Short mmCIF file of C-alpha atoms in Angstrom, two decimals:
data_model
loop_
_atom_site.label_atom_id
_atom_site.label_comp_id
_atom_site.label_asym_id
_atom_site.label_seq_id
_atom_site.Cartn_x
_atom_site.Cartn_y
_atom_site.Cartn_z
CA ILE A 1 -18.00 23.04 26.99
CA MET A 2 -19.63 22.36 23.65
CA SER A 3 -22.51 24.63 22.71
CA SER A 4 -25.95 23.29 21.86
CA PHE A 5 -25.21 23.94 18.17
CA SER A 6 -21.92 22.03 18.02
CA VAL A 7 -23.29 18.47 17.90
CA PRO A 8 -25.95 19.18 15.22
CA LEU A 9 -23.39 21.12 13.17
CA ILE A 10 -20.82 18.31 13.31
CA THR A 11 -23.52 15.78 12.41
CA ILE A 12 -24.60 17.87 9.42
CA LEU A 13 -21.00 18.23 8.22
CA ILE A 14 -20.36 14.49 8.49
CA CYS A 15 -23.57 13.65 6.62
CA ALA A 16 -22.75 16.23 3.92
CA GLY A 17 -19.28 14.74 3.50
CA MET A 18 -20.67 11.23 3.17
CA PHE A 19 -23.28 12.43 0.66
CA LEU A 20 -20.68 14.22 -1.48
CA GLY A 21 -18.45 11.13 -1.35
CA VAL A 22 -21.28 8.94 -2.65
CA ILE A 23 -22.08 11.44 -5.41
CA ARG A 24 -18.42 11.59 -6.45
CA SER A 25 -18.13 7.81 -6.64
CA GLN A 26 -21.25 7.68 -8.81
CA LEU A 27 -19.95 10.37 -11.18
CA GLU A 28 -16.53 8.79 -11.70
CA ILE A 29 -16.02 7.44 -15.19
CA GLU A 30 -15.27 3.72 -15.30
CA LYS A 31 -11.90 3.41 -16.98
CA ASN A 32 -10.82 0.79 -19.48
CA LYS A 33 -7.54 -1.12 -19.50
CA TYR A 34 -5.16 -1.18 -22.44
CA VAL A 35 -4.39 -4.89 -22.87
CA CYS A 36 -2.67 -6.70 -25.73
CA GLU A 37 -2.11 -10.40 -25.04
CA THR A 38 -0.15 -10.82 -28.28
CA SER A 39 2.76 -8.63 -29.27
CA CYS A 40 1.67 -5.17 -30.46
CA THR A 41 3.29 -1.82 -31.26
CA PHE A 42 2.05 1.62 -30.22
CA ASP A 43 3.30 5.11 -29.36
CA ALA A 44 3.10 6.37 -25.79
CA ARG A 45 4.26 9.30 -23.69
CA ILE A 46 6.02 8.90 -20.34
CA VAL A 47 3.83 10.52 -17.68
CA SER A 48 5.85 9.79 -14.52
CA SER A 49 9.50 10.10 -13.56
CA PRO A 50 11.30 6.74 -13.79
CA GLU A 51 11.94 5.06 -10.43
CA ILE A 52 14.92 2.80 -9.80
CA LYS A 53 13.91 -0.61 -8.38
CA ASN A 54 17.18 -2.45 -7.70
CA GLU A 55 18.00 -3.99 -11.12
CA TYR A 56 15.43 -2.16 -13.28
CA GLN A 57 13.55 1.10 -13.76
CA VAL A 58 9.78 1.59 -13.68
CA PHE A 59 7.62 4.38 -15.08
CA LYS A 60 4.11 5.03 -16.41
CA VAL A 61 3.15 5.78 -19.99
CA HIS A 62 -0.10 6.80 -21.64
CA ALA A 63 -0.87 5.45 -25.11
CA LEU A 64 -1.26 8.33 -27.57
CA THR A 65 -4.17 6.61 -29.32
CA THR A 66 -6.28 6.63 -26.14
CA ASP A 67 -7.99 9.29 -24.03
CA ASP A 68 -8.34 9.87 -20.27
CA SER A 69 -10.89 7.06 -20.00
CA VAL A 70 -8.07 4.50 -20.35
CA TYR A 71 -5.65 3.59 -17.55
CA ASP A 72 -1.92 4.23 -17.89
CA ILE A 73 0.53 1.39 -18.53
CA GLN A 74 3.38 0.56 -16.17
CA ILE A 75 6.66 -0.16 -17.98
CA ARG A 76 9.57 -2.16 -16.56
CA LEU A 77 12.93 -1.77 -18.33
CA PRO A 78 16.65 -2.27 -17.61
CA LEU A 79 18.47 0.52 -15.77
CA TYR A 80 20.02 1.85 -18.97
CA PRO A 81 19.41 3.77 -21.10
CA LYS A 82 17.65 6.26 -18.86
CA TYR A 83 14.33 7.74 -19.92
CA HIS A 84 12.66 10.97 -18.85
CA ILE A 85 9.15 12.21 -18.24
CA GLY A 86 7.70 13.68 -21.43
CA ASP A 87 9.60 11.32 -23.78
CA VAL A 88 7.50 9.80 -26.57
CA LEU A 89 8.36 6.14 -27.13
CA LYS A 90 7.44 3.43 -29.61
CA LEU A 91 6.78 0.32 -27.55
CA SER A 92 6.59 -3.24 -28.87
CA GLY A 93 5.61 -6.21 -26.77
CA LYS A 94 2.88 -7.82 -24.72
CA VAL A 95 0.60 -5.62 -22.59
CA SER A 96 -0.90 -7.72 -19.81
CA GLU A 97 -3.29 -7.07 -16.96
CA PRO A 98 -1.63 -7.39 -13.52
CA ARG A 99 -2.69 -10.26 -11.27
CA ILE A 100 -3.40 -10.54 -7.58
CA ILE A 101 -0.40 -11.94 -5.71
CA PHE A 102 -1.47 -14.98 -3.70
CA PRO A 103 0.36 -16.03 -0.52
CA HIS A 104 3.45 -18.14 -1.14
CA GLY A 105 6.28 -19.02 1.21
CA ASP A 106 6.59 -16.22 3.76
CA LYS A 107 4.81 -13.73 1.46
CA ARG A 108 1.29 -12.55 2.23
CA ALA A 109 -1.53 -12.10 -0.28
CA PHE A 110 -1.47 -8.69 -1.98
CA ASP A 111 -4.11 -7.08 -4.19
CA TYR A 112 -1.62 -5.84 -6.76
CA VAL A 113 -4.39 -4.92 -9.22
CA SER A 114 -6.13 -2.49 -6.85
CA PHE A 115 -2.78 -1.11 -5.72
CA LEU A 116 -1.87 -0.13 -9.30
CA GLU A 117 -5.33 1.26 -10.03
CA THR A 118 -4.93 3.76 -7.18
CA ASP A 119 -1.99 5.11 -9.20
CA ASN A 120 -4.06 5.11 -12.41
CA VAL A 121 -2.31 2.01 -13.80
CA GLY A 122 -4.37 -0.76 -15.37
CA SER A 123 -1.80 -2.88 -17.24
CA GLU A 124 1.93 -3.43 -17.51
CA MET A 125 4.71 -4.28 -19.96
CA ILE A 126 7.77 -6.22 -18.86
CA PHE A 127 10.96 -5.37 -20.77
CA PRO A 128 9.38 -4.37 -24.11
CA HIS A 129 11.34 -3.23 -27.15
CA VAL A 130 11.69 0.56 -27.03
CA GLU A 131 12.47 3.25 -29.59
CA ILE A 132 12.65 6.93 -28.62
CA ILE A 133 10.59 9.03 -31.02
CA THR A 134 11.15 12.41 -29.37
CA SER A 135 12.41 13.73 -26.06
CA GLU A 136 11.02 17.25 -26.41
CA THR A 137 8.58 18.47 -23.81
CA SER A 138 6.42 21.56 -23.57
CA SER A 139 3.88 20.87 -20.83
CA LEU A 140 4.26 22.32 -17.34
CA SER A 141 4.03 18.91 -15.65
CA SER A 142 6.82 17.48 -17.84
CA THR A 143 9.01 20.53 -17.21
CA LEU A 144 8.55 20.21 -13.45
CA GLY A 145 9.14 16.46 -13.67
CA ARG A 146 12.44 16.94 -15.50
CA TRP A 147 13.51 19.58 -12.99
CA LYS A 148 12.80 17.06 -10.25
CA GLU A 149 14.86 14.41 -12.05
CA TYR A 150 17.75 16.89 -12.41
CA MET A 151 17.67 17.71 -8.69
CA VAL A 152 17.60 14.02 -7.74
CA SER A 153 20.56 13.25 -10.03
CA THR A 154 22.46 16.21 -8.53
CA ILE A 155 21.94 14.80 -5.03
CA ASP A 156 23.10 11.36 -6.22
CA MET A 157 26.31 12.85 -7.63
CA ASN A 158 27.18 14.85 -4.51
CA VAL A 159 25.91 12.66 -1.67
CA SER A 160 26.91 9.04 -1.11
CA SER A 161 24.38 6.21 -0.84
CA PRO A 162 22.19 5.45 1.09
CA GLU A 163 22.06 9.04 2.39
CA SER A 164 21.33 10.29 -1.15
CA SER A 165 18.30 7.98 -1.47
CA LEU A 166 16.94 9.18 1.87
CA ALA A 167 17.40 12.84 0.92
CA SER A 168 15.74 12.35 -2.48
CA GLY A 169 12.80 10.56 -0.87
CA MET A 170 12.23 13.21 1.78
CA LEU A 171 12.71 16.22 -0.52
CA PHE A 172 11.30 15.04 -3.85
CA GLY A 173 9.34 11.86 -3.17
CA ALA A 174 11.77 9.73 -5.20
CA THR A 175 11.58 6.04 -4.24
CA SER A 176 14.94 4.68 -5.37
CA MET A 177 15.88 2.88 -2.15
CA SER A 178 16.87 -0.76 -2.18
CA LYS A 179 14.48 -3.39 -0.81
CA GLU A 180 16.82 -4.03 2.11
CA LEU A 181 16.91 -0.37 3.14
CA LEU A 182 13.13 -0.01 2.78
CA GLN A 183 12.64 -3.08 4.98
CA THR A 184 14.99 -1.60 7.58
CA PHE A 185 12.88 1.55 7.78
CA ARG A 186 9.70 -0.55 8.11
CA VAL A 187 11.15 -2.63 10.94
CA ALA A 188 12.27 0.53 12.74
CA GLY A 189 8.82 2.08 12.31
CA LEU A 190 10.20 5.02 10.33
CA SER A 191 8.81 4.26 6.86
CA HIS A 192 6.59 7.36 7.04
CA ILE A 193 9.71 9.53 6.82
CA ILE A 194 10.67 8.40 3.33
CA VAL A 195 7.22 9.05 1.81
CA LEU A 196 7.22 12.73 2.75
CA SER A 197 7.62 14.83 -0.38
CA GLY A 198 9.02 18.32 -0.02
CA PHE A 199 8.67 18.65 -3.79
CA ASN A 200 4.88 18.43 -3.54
CA ILE A 201 4.84 20.86 -0.62
CA ALA A 202 6.96 23.32 -2.62
CA ILE A 203 4.48 23.16 -5.53
CA LEU A 204 1.55 23.84 -3.17
CA ILE A 205 3.37 26.79 -1.61
#
């Protein structure tokens, strides 16, 4: 049986949570997007481990000439050569703002812009020209990211596919599965399994 103090206490906690949420949204700095509709060249650091998406790799970079008030840029490149978190690159090409995907054929509408912004991405480059400036890294996040990449590559070398992709996804949060395999998990109602990240849990522990 709930005590006479339970309902008022729960109400107060809910109201306090809503109030703090509103305050947080008001204090958030509105970020700008790095966009270059004509070809431009700039230096950037890779801030996320590259993910394999069938025929290409995807990762995020942050332009060295900008601060934290500017969104990261999503880069799409061929599978090889492989890049690593912490690498500093010289990128040349067009930086465009992503667009909302409207329904076409059997595809539904998808707010691709908002989806990328939740991952701190505001623009993207498709197959730009790349030069590696340096691959040295000294930050803790880059060191942990490279350790994660090493563990994922070790699994890939010792475990056959698609079991290796499943193990990497469950243990380290790596999303290198093919579209067909991802769709199979969705149809079976088991897609939540592959987004579990033991790597994140290990860091928290």
